[in-house]
Amino acid sequence: MAAEALAPAKINLFLHVGPPTADGYHPLCSLMVFANLGDRVGLTETGGFTLRGPHAAALAGEGDNLVLRAARALLAQAGGLHAMPGLILEKRLPVAAGLGGGSSDAGAALRLLREAWSLDMADAALEAVAASLGADGAACLWGRPVLAEGRGERLSAAPGLPAIDAVLVNPGVAVSTPAVYRGLDGSGAFSDVTPPPMPEAFESVEELAGWLRLTRNDLEPPALALAPAVGDVLATLADEPETLIARMSGSGATCFALCAGDYEAETLAERIEAMRPDWWVERCRLGGPWA
C-alpha cells in the first residue's frame, strides 16, 4: 500500500438537537471526540477500489461510498490534473453505527490525496470539500475534539480533556439516521442548542462524566424505540461498576462507557465480551487526533 491513514471512530459525548428549520435540517450542538481505532483508508498504485475488512460485507454492492465521492470531489477541485488513484477501504467499524464511519473514511481519503497530489490547498478549502459530503464531514476530516454547531459544520475548540479510557459496544443492529430523526420529529422532544456552560478544561474523567450527566443525546429515545437492543446495551453498561457514564453515540446503535482508567476499561470490555459474545466490543482511548 503506497500510503494509508486511520479514519477514527467519532463519538458524540453529548448531542442536543433543535427543531427542523425551513429547509428541513436540524440545528445541533455536540461535543465530538475521536477514538484511537477505526477504519483504514489507503492509496495503491494498482488502481480500482478495494473493500475489505470484518464489516466490508455491509457495504458490498453499494456501488458508491463516501471514499469514492471524496476522491471525485477533490479531483474536481484539482482541475482534472490528476488521475483517480487506487483506493482501499478496510472497514473495521460497524456500518450505520453512529460512529461517523463514512465521514471519517472520506476525511482520511481527502488528507491522503492532498498529500499524494501535492495540492496547494489550504486547510479551510479542504474542510469545505469535507463539509459538502455530510454534516460530520468537517469534524471528521481532522479527528480533533470539537464543539460542533449549526448542521455540524460550525466548529470550535473543545475544552481541555483528560485521558479518556472507554469501551464501545454495538449490539449488531444497523439504525437508520433518517428514521431516528423522524422519530424525534414525531415526539417534538427538541433541545435548546445553545452550547451548555463548560469549563476551559476538565481535570479528570470523573469530572467530565459528572458534567456529561447534565447533558444528553436527544436521538437516544427515538433510537431505542426503533432498536430496543440499544437499550439492552445501555442497561448492561450502566450496571457495571467500571462505568462512570453510559450513552449512545450519534443516531446509534453504538454506545460508549467512560471509565476511570485503562485497567477499568479493559476489565469492563472483557466482561461484556464474555457476557455477550454476539456484540461488537472495543476498548479504546478517546480524544484525538491520532496518527
Backbone as a ProteinNet text record, in pm:
[ID]
protein_1_A
[PRIMARY]
MAAEALAPAKINLFLHVGPPTADGYHPLCSLMVFANLGDRVGLTETGGFTLRGPHAAALAGEGDNLVLRAARALLAQAGGLHAMPGLILEKRLPVAAGLGGGSSDAGAALRLLREAWSLDMADAALEAVAASLGADGAACLWGRPVLAEGRGERLSAAPGLPAIDAVLVNPGVAVSTPAVYRGLDGSGAFSDVTPPPMPEAFESVEELAGWLRLTRNDLEPPALALAPAVGDVLATLADEPETLIARMSGSGATCFALCAGDYEAETLAERIEAMRPDWWVERCRLGGPWA
[TERTIARY]
85.8	0	89	65.5	151.9	143	24.6	4.3	-128.4	-138.3	-264.5	-282.9	-406.3	-438.8	-552.8	-551.3	-661.9	-780.4	-898.7	-1024.6	-1093.3	-1064.6	-1105.4	-1256.3	-1304.2	-1445.2	-1476	-1587.9	-1635.4	-1732.4	-1718.7	-1809.3	-1870.7	-2003.3	-2073.5	-2087.5	-2008.5	-2021.8	-2156.6	-2204.3	-2344.8	-2392.2	-2523.4	-2580.9	-2718.8	-2726.4	-2852.8	-2903.7	-3030.5	-3088.5	-3209.2	-3213	-3323.8	-3427.8	-3539.9	-3645.2	-3595.6	-3650.4	-3604.6	-3635.4	-3545.3	-3565.1	-3645.5	-3666.1	-3749.8	-3694.8	-3563.4	-3504	-3501.3	-3557.8	-3567.7	-3451.2	-3346.8	-3231.2	-3248.3	-3188.4	-3195.7	-3067.4	-3077.2	-2958	-2919	-2791.5	-2745.8	-2631.3	-2601.2	-2482.5	-2427.9	-2300	-2243.3	-2096.2	-2053.5	-1911.5	-1863.4	-1777.8	-1730.5	-1584.8	-1557.4	-1420.7	-1399.6	-1275.7	-1243.2	-1163.6	-1187	-1123.6	-993.1	-904	-778.2	-795.1	-914.9	-943	-1043.3	-1048.4	-1141.3	-1110.8	-1163	-1133.3	-993.7	-944	-819.2	-846.5	-792.8	-804.2	-664.1	-647.1	-514.8	-518.1	-404.3	-383	-290.8	-317.3	-232.1	-201.7	-103.8	-66.8	-135	-216.8	-278.2	-409.3	-465.4	-591.4	-711.9	-831	-954.6	-986.7	-1090.7	-1134.8	-1147.6	-1084	-1086.8	-1153.8	-1252.5	-1323.3	-1295.5	-1244.8	-1213.6	-1234.9	-1212	-1226.9	-1348.1	-1356.5	-1461.7	-1603.3	-1618.7	-1752.6	-1771.9	-1687.3	-1697	-1827	-1875.9	-1995.8	-2115.6	-2120.2	-2233.6	-2235.3	-2120.7	-2112.4	-2106.1	-2089.2	-2074.1	-2198.3	-2177.1	-2288	-2343.4	-2286.4	-2334.8	-2312.3	-2199.5	-2168.5	-2107.3	-2120.7	-2063	-2051.6	-1956	-1943.5	-1870.5	-1856.5	-1800.6	-1652.7	-1580	-1438.9	-1428.3	-1506.8	-1504.2	-1558.2	-1664	-1718.7	-1618.6	-1544.5	-1442.1	-1332	-1288.8	-1183.5	-1229.7	-1352.4	-1403.6	-1417	-1462.5	-1478.2	-1343.6	-1241	-1109.2	-1048	-1074.1	-1025.4	-1083.6	-1210.4	-1273.5	-1209.5	-1178.7	-1114.1	-974.4	-908.7	-772.7	-769.7	-885.6	-891.6	-863.2	-881.3	-862.3	-718.1	-623.3	-481.9	-422.3	-501.1	-450.8	-542.5	-488.5	-566.2	-624.8	-741.2	-802.2	-709.4	-673.6	-581.3	-652.8	-574.9	-631.2	-661.3	-777.8	-821.1	-857.6	-819	-853.5	-925	-1038.7	-1109.7	-1116.4	-1049.5	-1057.1	-1160.4	-1277.6	-1391.8	-1386.3	-1339	-1327	-1438.9	-1510.1	-1620.2	-1752.9	-1847.9	-1983.2	-2041.9	-2131.8	-2195.7	-2326.2	-2363.4	-2484.7	-2483.7	-2371.2	-2346.4	-2334.5	-2351.5	-2337.7	-2194.4	-2099.9	-1957.8	-1895.9	-1978.9	-1926.2	-1831.2	-1848.1	-1752.3	-1733.5	-1843.8	-1833.2	-1766.5	-1804.2	-1743.7	-1596	-1560.7	-1420.6	-1339.7	-1400.5	-1334.1	-1306.3	-1406.1	-1389.2	-1278.5	-1275	-1171.9	-1032.3	-1017.1	-886.6	-844.8	-940.5	-909.6	-867.3	-936.2	-901.5	-762.1	-728.4	-595.2	-486.8	-510.4	-412.8	-393.1	-502.9	-493.6	-431.8	-462.8	-399.5	-247.7	-201.7	-56.6	-0.2	-68.8	-17.1	-8.1	-105.3	-107.7	-34	20.5	93.2	9.7	-116.3	-207.6	-180.4	-177.9	-165.2	-304.8	-358.2	-494.7	-492.9	-544.4	-547.1	-638.1	-613	-696.5	-843.5	-872.1	-1011.5	-1079	-1005.5	-1062	-1087.6	-995.6	-1015.7	-1133.8	-1147.8	-1259.5	-1392.6	-1395	-1517.3	-1557	-1459.5	-1489.2	-1547	-1485.5	-1533.7	-1675.6	-1702.9	-1835.7	-1941.5	-1904.2	-2001.6	-2045.5	-1972.3	-2001.3	-2092.4	-2119.5	-2207.3	-2189.6	-2286	-2287.1	-2165.2	-2115.5	-1999.3	-1868	-1876.2	-1757.3	-1644.3	-1677	-1571.5	-1504.8	-1583.6	-1527.1	-1442.3	-1490.8	-1421	-1296.4	-1280.5	-1161.5	-1034.7	-1036.9	-916	-913.7	-1030.2	-1033.6	-989.2	-1011.9	-977	-1102.7	-1091.6	-1209	-1261.6	-1390.9	-1450.9	-1590.5	-1634.5	-1774.7	-1834.9	-1934.1	-1997.2	-2134.1	-2162.2	-2291.9	-2344.3	-2459.9	-2523.6	-2570.4	-2538.4	-2567.3	-2454.9	-2354.5	-2234.9	-2112.1	-2133.1	-2022.1	-1952.9	-2018.1	-1957.7	-1880.6	-1749.9	-1663.9	-1586.3	-1576.3	-1490.8	-1416.4	-1310.3	-1225.5	-1301.4	-1277	-1335.3	-1260.5	-1322	-1246.8	-1128.7	-1032.8	-925.4	-980.5	-932.6	-985.4	-876.9	-912.2	-816.5	-803.3	-716.7	-714.5	-849.3	-912.3	-1045.2	-1038.4	-1041.4	-1048.4	-1194.4	-1228.3	-1369.2	-1385.2	-1508.8	-1546.8	-1661.7	-1648.1	-1753.6	-1824.4	-1957.5	-2036.1	-2145.8	-2154.2	-2260.8	-2331	-2465	-2536.5	-2553	-2495.3	-2503.4	-2628.1	-2688.5	-2805.1	-2771.6	-2817.1	-2799.8	-2919.5	-2893.6	-3000.5	-3000.6	-3115.7	-3129.5	-3135.4	-3040.4	-3040.7	-3167.7	-3212.8	-3338.6	-3456.9	-3463.7	-3574.4	-3568.2	-3447.5	-3432.8	-3479.4	-3440.7	-3484.1	-3635.3	-3693.6	-3839.9	-3905.4	-3847	-3899.1	-3886.9	-3774	-3756.7	-3858.7	-3879.3	-3976.9	-4116.9	-4148.7	-4280.2	-4300.8	-4193.2	-4203.3	-4203.3	-4139.1	-4127.4	-4036.3	-3952	-3865.3	-3732.9	-3739.8	-3620.8	-3553.3	-3427.3	-3349.1	-3312.1	-3274.9	-3204.1	-3062.8	-3018.8	-2886.8	-2779.3	-2807.9	-2702.6	-2600.1	-2471.3	-2372.3	-2389	-2391.4	-2405.7	-2279.3	-2293.4	-2174.3	-2076.4	-1949.3	-1848.8	-1718.5	-1637.1	-1509.1	-1411.3	-1302.5	-1198.6	-1130.5	-1127.9	-1065.6	-1125.1	-1135.5	-1177.4	-1052.2	-1045.5	-925.1	-916	-1030.6	-1030.6	-1147.9	-1142.2	-1253.5	-1375.5	-1353.2	-1466.4	-1540.1	-1464.9	-1528.7	-1604.5	-1544.4	-1610.4	-1740	-1736.1	-1856.1	-1965.2	-1927.4	-2026.6	-2091.9	-2012	-2067.4	-2157	-2117.8	-2197.9	-2335.5	-2349.5	-2481.9	-2580.9	-2531.5	-2619.1	-2661.7	-2608.7	-2638.1	-2706.8	-2725.3	-2794.2	-2765.4	-2812.6	-2819.5	-2968	-3015.6	-3158.2	-3205.1	-3112.9	-3151.7	-3164.1	-3128.2	-3132.5	-3275.2	-3374.2	-3510.2	-3567.8	-3563.1	-3617.8	-3537.5	-3407.3	-3327.3	-3366	-3390	-3431.6	-3566.5	-3655.9	-3787	-3773.2	-3676.4	-3654.2	-3572.4	-3479.1	-3386.3	-3372.3	-3461.7	-3455.7	-3322.8	-3248.3	-3118.5	-3024.2	-3042.9	-2961.3	-2985.9	-3110.6	-3143.2	-3079.9	-3070.6	-3004.8	-2858.2	-2793.3	-2652.7	-2636.3	-2718.7	-2706.9	-2731.8	-2832.6	-2862.7	-2749.1	-2692.1	-2581.4	-2460.9	-2425.2	-2310.3	-2334.8	-2455	-2484.7	-2476.1	-2496.8	-2495.5	-2354.6	-2253.9	-2118.2	-2043.6	-1965.3	-1901.4	-1796.5	-1740.3	-1636.6	-1693.5	-1822.4	-1883.6	-1910.5	-1850.9	-1878.8	-2004.9	-2022.8	-2143.6	-2154.6	-2276.4	-2302	-2399	-2371.2	-2455.3	-2442.8	-2541.2	-2536.3	-2463.6	-2393	-2326.3	-2408.4	-2416.7	-2485.1	-2628.1	-2667.4	-2801.6	-2803.1	-2692.9	-2686.1	-2644.8	-2621.6	-2656.9	-2540.8	-2423.8	-2309.5	-2325.3	-2291.5	-2292.6	-2151.3	-2126.4	-1994.4	-2008.6	-1906.8	-1894.7	-1761.5	-1763	-1639	-1593.5	-1462.7	-1406.3	-1295.5	-1261.4	-1162.8	-1022.3	-993.9	-859.1	-854.8	-734.1	-715.5	-751.3	-712.2	-742.1	-893	-966.1	-1111.5	-1176.4	-1126.1	-1182.4	-1154.2	-1033.8	-1000.7	-1086.1	-1103.2	-1184.3	-1328.7	-1382.7	-1521.1	-1537.1	-1445	-1456	-1452.2	-1363	-1352.4	-1479.7	-1538.4	-1660.4	-1777.6	-1789.9	-1900.1	-1883.9	-1761.2	-1736.8	-1776.7	-1747.9	-1783.8	-1935.4	-2000.6	-2145.8	-2221.1	-2172.2	-2242.2	-2143.1	-2102.4	-2007.4	-2061.7	-2192.7	-2252.7	-2244.6	-2202.4	-2189.2	-2048.5	-2038.5	-1908.2	-1862.2	-1746.3	-1695.9	-1550.1	-1517.9	-1381.2	-1343.2	-1228.2	-1170.4	-1089.7	-1094.2	-1024.4	-989	-914.8	-886.5	-955.7	-1025.7	-1096.7	-1021.3	-1023.9	-958.1	-930.8	-802.6	-761	-683.9	-620	-615.6	-516.2	-533.1	-449.1	-372.6	-251.6	-170.7	-225.6
-119.5	0	123.9	215	331.1	422.8	444.7	529.7	492.2	508.5	477.9	568.8	579.1	664.8	603.7	630.8	591.6	683.3	625	700.2	675	757.3	725.4	731.7	646.7	649.3	779.1	840.9	963.2	926.3	993	972.2	1106.6	1110.9	1229.2	1213.9	1289.1	1281.1	1334.5	1438.9	1477.1	1524.4	1523.3	1564.2	1624.5	1756.2	1826.7	1867.8	1844.1	1865.2	1957	2058.5	2152.7	2115.4	2186.5	2158.4	2189.9	2121.5	2145.2	2287.3	2341.1	2473.3	2458.6	2569.3	2567.6	2474.3	2455.2	2367.2	2220.5	2191.5	2053.3	2003	2084.3	2041.2	2078.1	1996.2	2019.7	2086.7	2199.6	2254.4	2165.1	2161.7	2075.1	2140	2081.1	2116.6	1986	1961	1832.7	1847.3	1780.9	1768.7	1637.3	1646.9	1529.2	1500.4	1373.4	1326.9	1206.8	1162.4	1055.6	945.7	823.1	706.3	673.5	606.7	563.5	430.5	409.2	294.2	338.2	265.3	299.6	221.3	268.7	209.6	252.4	188.9	230.5	259.6	370.6	406.9	412.5	353.1	350.2	382.1	427.8	451.2	343.5	299.1	199.7	244.2	179.9	208.9	114.4	24.7	-77.4	-32	79	128.4	56.5	108.6	45.7	76.5	11.8	29.1	-106.9	-123	-249.1	-227.3	-309.3	-305.2	-434.5	-422.6	-541.5	-510.4	-609.6	-589.8	-662	-672.6	-751.5	-700.5	-572.3	-517.5	-474.8	-526.8	-490.9	-540.1	-655.5	-713.5	-620.3	-537.7	-446.7	-336.3	-313.2	-210.1	-269.4	-400.7	-464.4	-439.4	-409.2	-388	-248.3	-158.8	-20.9	51.4	21.2	86.6	224.1	283.5	414.3	427.3	506.2	533.2	665	708.2	840	849.7	739.5	743.6	781.8	715.7	746.1	886	924.6	1058.8	1165.9	1140.5	1235	1247.7	1134.3	1137.7	1213.8	1190.9	1261.5	1411.6	1446.5	1587.8	1659.1	1594.2	1656.8	1661.3	1559.6	1557.5	1675.7	1706.2	1820.5	1951	1960.4	2080.3	2097.5	1985.7	1989.9	2020.6	2039.2	2076.8	1964.6	1840.8	1727.4	1703.3	1755.1	1739.8	1609.1	1531.5	1407.2	1292.3	1172.2	1052.4	997.2	935.1	872.2	761.3	764.5	664	533.3	431.1	311.3	336.4	294.3	319.6	189.2	178.3	62.4	112.4	54	82.2	-46.6	-44	-157.3	-121.9	-184.1	-148.2	-226.7	-159.4	-222.1	-182.5	-73.8	-27	-79.4	-105.9	-140.7	-29.2	-65.8	30.3	79.8	204.9	266.5	252.2	297	270.2	393.9	514	634.9	674	620.6	644.3	732.4	788.3	874.2	804	673.4	595.7	644.8	668.1	712.8	848.4	942.5	1075.8	1069.8	984.7	971.1	905.2	806.9	745.6	851.3	935.7	1041.8	1138.1	1174	1263.9	1206.5	1077.7	1013.5	1015.6	988.7	991.2	1130.8	1234.3	1371.5	1409	1372	1404	1333	1204.6	1127.8	1183.4	1218.1	1263.2	1401.9	1490.8	1623	1609	1518.7	1498.4	1427.4	1322	1245.4	1329	1419.4	1504.4	1636	1656.3	1780.7	1903.9	1900.1	2008.6	2131.4	2246.1	2372	2415.9	2344.2	2368.1	2392.5	2505.7	2540	2446.3	2437.6	2352.5	2390.7	2521.7	2566.8	2518.8	2516.4	2469.4	2319.2	2245.5	2101.9	2073.7	2154.5	2138.2	2164.3	2259.5	2287.3	2168.2	2101.2	1980.4	1872.9	1854.3	1754.1	1785.5	1913.9	1953.8	1928.2	1937.8	1916	1770.1	1681.1	1538.2	1489.6	1574	1532.3	1619.5	1612.8	1700.1	1679.9	1557	1527.7	1546.2	1582	1580.5	1667.7	1793.3	1885.4	1837.4	1794.9	1747.7	1622.9	1532.6	1405	1418.4	1529	1547.1	1545.3	1614.1	1627	1531.7	1487.9	1395.3	1457.5	1588.9	1657.3	1678.2	1678.6	1711.3	1850.3	1859	1986.8	1998.8	2124	2153	2186.9	2109.4	2129.1	2191.9	2293.3	2360.7	2374.7	2439.5	2450.4	2312.9	2276.6	2140.9	2045.1	2096.4	2020	2078.2	2185	2243.5	2357.5	2414.7	2523.3	2463.6	2470.4	2401.2	2501.2	2470.7	2548.1	2450	2498.9	2410.6	2353.9	2228	2164.1	2209.8	2197.2	2222.9	2125.8	2160.7	2067	1938.9	1826.2	1697.4	1612.4	1534.4	1440.7	1318	1227.8	1097.4	1030.2	982.4	922.8	778.1	686.5	544.6	504.2	428.4	399.6	261.2	215.8	91.5	122.3	78.1	94.4	-38.7	-34.1	-156.7	-133.4	-224.3	-220.7	-355.2	-357.8	-485.3	-558.7	-503.9	-573.3	-540.7	-425.7	-381.1	-247.7	-228.8	-101.5	-12.3	114.2	208.9	317.4	340.6	440.9	580.5	665.4	802.8	877.5	872	941.6	893.1	762	709.5	761.5	773.2	825.8	971.4	1049.4	1189.6	1201.7	1111.2	1113.8	1084.9	992.8	963.8	1083.3	1154.5	1274.4	1380.5	1399.4	1498.4	1463.8	1334.8	1292.9	1318	1308	1329.7	1477	1558	1700.1	1731	1632.3	1649.8	1712.9	1840.3	1910	1985.6	2021.1	2089.9	2230.2	2310.3	2434.6	2395.3	2447.3	2407.7	2511.8	2598.9	2687	2602	2620.2	2538.1	2549.4	2438.6	2445	2502.7	2565.8	2617	2502.9	2527.7	2424.1	2490.8	2419.4	2477.9	2485.3	2560.2	2565.3	2430.2	2354.3	2222.3	2135.2	2006.6	1908.1	1845.2	1843.4	1795.8	1644.6	1577.3	1431.8	1375.7	1247.1	1184.4	1176.7	1168.6	1169.5	1303.2	1413.3	1544.9	1555	1504.8	1506.5	1426.9	1307.3	1223.8	1291.5	1356.4	1427.4	1539.8	1613.4	1721.6	1667	1556.8	1499.1	1455.5	1424.7	1386.5	1502.5	1623.6	1740	1758.8	1675.5	1682.6	1552.8	1533.7	1412.5	1391.8	1283.8	1260.9	1258	1360.4	1370.1	1262.5	1197.7	1092.8	955.9	949.1	820.3	765.5	843.7	786.2	734.4	811	753.6	634.5	632.4	516.4	392.7	409.3	295.8	242	331.1	286.9	203.1	238.9	164.5	38.1	43.3	-68.8	-93.2	-172.3	-198	-256.1	-316.9	-373.3	-265	-141.4	-31.2	-13.2	-24	-15.2	-127	-245.9	-357.4	-325.4	-264.8	-228.5	-124.7	-20.1	85.6	32.3	-52.8	-108.6	-197	-275.3	-363.1	-281.7	-179.4	-96.1	-22.7	31	108.8	25.3	-105.7	-194	-232	-202.4	-247.5	-143.6	-187.6	-92.8	-3.6	-45.2	35.9	154.3	153.3	255.7	383	493.8	623.7	684.7	667.1	709.7	627.3	590	516.6	598.1	604.7	685.4	631	660.1	626	736.3	699.5	796.8	822	947.7	981.8	932	873.3	816.9	668.1	616.5	476.4	386.6	259.5	191.7	174.5	231.6	213.5	297.9	237.5	305.9	305.6	396.4	403.3	410.4	362	376.1	442.5	549.9	611.4	543.9	522.5	451.8	535.7	503.4	582	565.9	455.2	432.7	313.8	283.8	176.2	39.8	18.7	-110.7	-132.6	-28.8	-41.8	-67.3	1.9	-18.1	-159.4	-208.5	-344.5	-447.1	-427.4	-519.9	-520.1	-401	-389.9	-455.4	-428	-484.8	-637.3	-691.2	-837.4	-898.1	-832.5	-885.8	-879.9	-767.9	-755.9	-858.1	-877.7	-977.3	-1116.3	-1147.7	-1279.9	-1292.7	-1184.7	-1187.2	-1193	-1115.9	-1103.8	-1117.3	-1239.6	-1259.6	-1220.4	-1199.8	-1158.6	-1007.7	-931	-786.9	-750	-637.4	-579	-495.1	-529.7	-463.8	-423.5	-296.1	-248.4	-153.3	-180.2	-86.1	17.2	144	247.9	365.2	457.6	586.4	692.6	785.7	891.1	1022.6	1100.1	1229.9	1262.9	1260.9	1285.3	1415.1	1437.7	1344.9	1231.5	1125.6	1007.5	987	942.9	917.5	797.5
0	0	0	-93.6	-107.6	14.2	67.5	185	247.5	377.7	444.8	563.8	610.1	723.5	802.9	933	1020	995.5	987.1	982.9	1117.3	1217.9	1354.8	1376.2	1465	1504.4	1577.5	1541.4	1605.7	1717.9	1831	1944.4	1982.6	1990.7	2041.7	2192.8	2269	2414.7	2459.7	2393	2406.3	2270	2250.5	2122.2	2148.3	2139.7	2156.4	2018.7	1992.5	1859.7	1870.9	1784.7	1782.5	1678.5	1674.1	1575.7	1434.8	1334.9	1197.9	1152.6	1071.4	1013.1	884	814.3	693.7	586.7	585.1	484.1	526.2	643.6	688.4	770.6	784.7	862.6	1010	1095.9	1239.8	1289	1356	1420.3	1537.3	1567.6	1675.5	1751.1	1862.9	1940.7	1995.8	1970.9	2012.3	2043.5	2149.2	2181	2121.7	2020.6	1948	1983.5	2008.3	2026.6	1934.4	1924.5	1831.3	1901.3	1857.1	1918.7	1847.5	1918	1857.5	1784.4	1732.3	1646.5	1541.3	1432.7	1325.6	1200.4	1089.5	959.1	915.4	807.7	745.7	598.7	550.4	409	350.3	232.3	171.7	24.1	-26.8	-168.8	-223.8	-345	-409.4	-552.1	-609.1	-747.2	-844.7	-793.8	-879.8	-941.1	-894.3	-949	-890.8	-921.5	-876.4	-731.5	-683.1	-544.7	-480	-365.6	-291.9	-158	-127.2	0.5	73.9	196.4	274.5	422.8	506.6	649.9	705.6	838.9	902.5	878.6	843.6	820.7	675.3	586.9	445.1	382.9	426.2	364.5	373.5	478.5	495.5	389.9	325.2	220.5	80.3	72.2	-58.7	-143.5	-270.6	-361.4	-359.9	-275.7	-271.6	-403.7	-467.9	-593.8	-576.9	-461.7	-434.4	-283.4	-238.5	-96.3	-79.5	43.4	68.8	35	36.7	-3.8	-151.3	-235.5	-378.4	-406.2	-335.2	-354.7	-313.2	-205.2	-161.6	-266	-320.6	-422.1	-545.9	-588.6	-706.4	-679.9	-558.9	-525.2	-524.5	-470.1	-466.7	-606.2	-685	-822.6	-900.4	-878.4	-944	-898	-767.9	-716.3	-774.7	-804.6	-858.2	-1007.5	-1067.8	-1208.1	-1304.8	-1260.8	-1350.1	-1390.1	-1310	-1344.6	-1294	-1221.1	-1163.4	-1202.2	-1197.4	-1226.2	-1096.7	-1107.6	-990.4	-940.6	-812.5	-760	-728.9	-700.6	-642.7	-496	-450.8	-313.4	-244.1	-119	-36.3	88.6	118.3	242.6	323.2	437.5	530.3	636.4	624.3	708.5	839.2	944	1075.7	1170.4	1136.9	1221.9	1169.9	1258.3	1211.9	1127.6	1037.2	947.4	1010.1	981.4	1037.9	1189.6	1249.4	1390.6	1477.3	1419.8	1499.6	1526.9	1447.4	1468.8	1360.7	1273.3	1168.4	1074.1	1056.3	979.3	837.2	765.7	628.1	617.1	704.4	702.2	737.4	832.9	871.1	759.9	691.2	575.7	469.5	443.2	343.8	385.4	513	562.3	545.7	575.1	557.7	411.5	321.9	178.6	134.3	181.6	143.2	192.3	314.8	367	286.4	258	182.2	41.9	-24.4	-163.4	-174.4	-79.8	-85.1	-78.2	8.5	21.5	-100.9	-148.1	-261.4	-387.3	-406.1	-525.2	-505.5	-383.4	-351.9	-387.3	-347	-381	-294.2	-356	-284.7	-241.5	-143.9	-97.7	52.5	94.7	236.6	313.8	442.9	528.3	517	511	504.4	377	267.3	140.8	146.1	206	219.2	311.2	415.5	508.6	438.2	345.6	271.3	185.2	126	48.6	140.4	257.5	352.3	398.2	425.6	472	366.4	238.4	130.3	122.1	188.7	180.8	293.4	393.6	502.8	624.6	715.6	832.8	921.9	932	1015.8	940.3	812.1	728.2	778.3	813.5	856.2	984.9	1082.6	1209	1189.5	1104.7	1086.4	999.2	929.2	846.3	930.6	1043.3	1124.7	1242.8	1286.8	1400.5	1531	1546.1	1670.5	1754.4	1886.4	1969.8	1934.7	1911	1872.4	1931.3	1943.9	1969.6	1834	1791.2	1660.4	1678.7	1595.6	1598.2	1456.1	1441.9	1311.6	1267.2	1145	1096.7	1131.7	1203.7	1235.1	1169.4	1088.5	1013.4	1087	1189.7	1266.9	1383	1373.3	1468.7	1553	1681.6	1771.7	1861.4	1921.7	2001.3	2120.7	2149	2267	2391.7	2508	2631	2640.8	2724.1	2750.1	2810.4	2762.2	2805.3	2869.1	2970.2	3028.2	2938.8	2976.4	2909.8	2935.2	2827.5	2839.5	2792.5	2886.8	2853.2	2845.6	2742.1	2716.3	2655.5	2655.4	2589.6	2495.7	2372.3	2272	2254	2245.1	2230.5	2127.2	2031.9	1931.3	1932.3	1940	1950.2	1817.8	1710.4	1582.1	1503.5	1532.4	1455.8	1390.9	1267.5	1199.1	1228.9	1253	1283.6	1175.9	1116.9	1011.4	1071	1033.8	1083.9	1044.6	918.3	885	968.2	995.2	1074.9	1218.2	1271.9	1407.6	1413	1313.2	1311.1	1292.6	1212.8	1200.3	1334.7	1410.4	1543.6	1636.1	1627.5	1709.2	1670.4	1539.4	1493.8	1544.3	1542.4	1589.5	1737.3	1814.2	1958.9	1995.2	1911.1	1941.7	2058.3	2097.6	2215.3	2174.8	2135.2	2089.2	2203.6	2180	2281.9	2238.3	2335.3	2309.5	2264.9	2152.3	2101	2131.9	2226.9	2278	2352.3	2328.3	2399.6	2550.5	2621.7	2767.2	2830.8	2945.8	3014.9	3041.7	3015	3036.6	3077.2	3152.9	3194.5	3077.6	3097.2	2994.7	2978.8	3087.5	3083.3	3192.6	3164.1	3263.7	3323.8	3453.6	3521	3527.9	3520.6	3531.6	3453.2	3423.5	3353.1	3443.2	3574.4	3667.2	3661.7	3652.5	3639.7	3507.9	3401.8	3271.8	3275.5	3333.9	3340.1	3421.9	3531.2	3612	3533.9	3456.5	3374.9	3264.4	3204.2	3095.9	3144.2	3271.9	3324	3316.7	3299.8	3284	3138.9	3050.6	2908.2	2867.3	2735.8	2690.1	2541.1	2489.9	2345.4	2309.8	2241.2	2209.8	2112.7	2043.1	1949.2	2016.2	2142.9	2212.2	2224.7	2272.6	2285.1	2153.7	2042.2	1918.3	1867.1	1892.3	1850.5	1930	2060	2143.1	2098.4	2053.2	2005.5	1878.5	1794.2	1670.3	1691.9	1785	1806.9	1956.6	2014.7	2159.2	2205.9	2115.4	2153.6	2205	2159.3	2210.4	2359.5	2400.2	2541.3	2622.1	2563.1	2631.3	2656.7	2557.8	2573.5	2683.6	2679.2	2779.5	2920.5	2934.4	3066.5	3116	3025.8	3063.6	3108.6	3031.6	3067.9	3198.9	3217.1	3337.1	3463.5	3451.3	3568.1	3612.8	3532.1	3563.6	3646.6	3745	3837.7	3773.4	3661	3596.7	3517.7	3491.7	3406.7	3485.8	3440.9	3500.5	3440.4	3310.3	3240.5	3113.9	3077.1	2953.2	2868.3	2737.7	2649.1	2507.2	2425.3	2284.5	2208.2	2103	2016.9	1891.1	1848.6	1724.7	1723.4	1610.7	1597.7	1628.6	1684.7	1725	1610.4	1641.6	1764.4	1861.7	1830.9	1919.7	2045.1	2157.4	2286.3	2343.3	2436.5	2498.6	2649.5	2716.7	2861.2	2890	2967.7	3012	3140.8	3151.3	3265.9	3329	3453.8	3527.7	3472.6	3405.8	3354.9	3262.4	3214	3118	3178	3303.7	3367.9	3376.2	3418.2	3430.4	3294.2	3191.6	3058.2	3007.8	3030.4	2986.9	3060.5	3190.7	3270.2	3221.3	3198	3151.1	3013.7	2922.5	2788	2792.8	2870.6	2879	2937.7	3036.8	3096.8	2999.2	2927.7	2831.2	2719	2672.5	2567.5	2613.5	2740.1	2793.7	2808.8	2850.3	2869.8	2737.3	2639.5	2512.1	2395.1	2365.1	2255.8	2119.3	2108.5	1980.9	1958.7	2059.1	2045.2	1999.8	1929.6	1894	2011.9	2067.8	2187.7	2163.9	2188.3	2170.1	2283.1	2343.7	2440.2	2360.9	2402.7	2327.1	2415.9	2358.6	2419.5	2334.8	2398.5	2327.6	2340.5	2233.8	2228.9	2084.6	2047.5	1911.6	1899.4	1783.3	1669.5	1694	1616.3	1628.3	1497.5	1507.9	1387.7	1314
[MASK]
+++++++++++++++++++++++++++++++++++++++++++++++++++++++++++++++++++++++++++++++++++++++++++++++++++++++++++++++++++++++++++++++++++++++++++++++++++++++++++++++++++++++++++++++++++++++++++++++++++++++++++++++++++++++++++++++++++++++++++++++++++++++++++++++++++++++++++++++++++++++++++++++++++

